[in-house]
Amino acid sequence: MTTTPHDLGPDFLQDQHGTFALLRETGPVREILTPQGQRMWMVTRYQEAREALTDPALSKDIHTARARFDPYTLALAGLDIGGALSEHLLNSDPPEHTRLRRHIGRAFTSRRVRELRPRIEQVAATLLDDLAALGEADLLSVYAFPLPITIICDLLGVPKEDQDDFRSWSTSMARLDSEQAGAAAMALAGYLGQLVAAKRAAPGDDLLSDLVTAGDNPLNDREMLAMAFLLLVAGHETTVNLIGNAVLALHRNPEQRDLLRARPDLLPGAVEEFLRYDGPITLATVRFALRGTEVGGVPIPEGDFVLVSLAGANRDEDRFPHAEDLRVDQDATGHLAFGHGAHHCVGAPLARLEAEIAIGALLARFPDLTVVGDPAQLRWRGAMLLHGLETLPVRI
């Protein structure tokens, strides 16, 4: 295997699938140089990705990371945005991760999520009325964003008038501009601190209130702040990008769009295919080697950072034949869009249901919806981990 780091370069985000295909050809694991200049190992094949996602030698624990690395290195690696906001589920290892996850696991069971269907359908219908009145608009702004942010804010008890702020904060935090991301993180932390305090003082009928009033090993203030941050950001970003990416994929594959219109019963399976084909998360969050280990036979020295490419693994033809093609009627189960192992996304059932309802309602209501302009000119957001469009102009 070649040992020269592959420089992702500034154009990586505009052609991530081409980059991952190239890396898969050279081996399962390759040392890379991120656009920020950080050397890391990147895993791009399916079997090795599953192996890395469950390797106990590859840690995500923020406290251990802070003890081992200087703040600049952690910020450059994207592992630490500072303060309590970084001390969440995704930055912890078992048994601490198990304890934190137990607090929110009950809120996202399949049964609890199914009970949200009427509310999600209601929100989708209202937003489609808004789109109908406009005739032409950015689908992300008028539909893909407000649907999941409304639902997650309902669950957490966030006032409606504050919901638009989260789009700005989460978008800024995902970008490569560390100064902009830091300012957004501070603003969000301040708001969430006030929200958690308000829930402690006057609990309501929402998930945050349930968390602050839990009598069995309750979360402390820092843990509550981190949990609220993770739920708000992860609870809508995944679905925003999933909806947008799916609509673009269907526009580029009209025969698949027509098949899905004719066979709405395919929708649940089609959502799995959208997740596999062009999912909302490019990379799992950063891991670091607690000790020397191997992934796919490639030595990973102690202290090195590792990125697992979920998007790359999902287009590995050794696991998914015809992986470069969108096929809404094929079995895409087993994809890694929501991760694998202990860190498999706890909100996956909600994201799946929101996408199924949103895409199905959109196709049924506006069968002639088209993307405005040249799809090749659309730009992907400047975010290493997230995979979503900056805008998606459509005409009904």
Coordinates of C-alpha atoms in Angstrom, one line a residue, residues 24 32 58 73 76 92 127 143 205 224 380:
R24 CA -10.8 2.3 -2.1
I32 CA -4.7 11.4 4.2
L58 CA -9.9 3.5 18.7
T73 CA -4.5 19.7 17.6
L76 CA -7.7 21.0 14.0
S92 CA -17.4 9.1 24.9
L127 CA -45.0 23.2 4.6
Y143 CA -39.3 22.2 3.6
D205 CA -44.1 17.8 28.9
M224 CA -27.4 18.2 30.1
W380 CA -22.2 21.0 -1.3

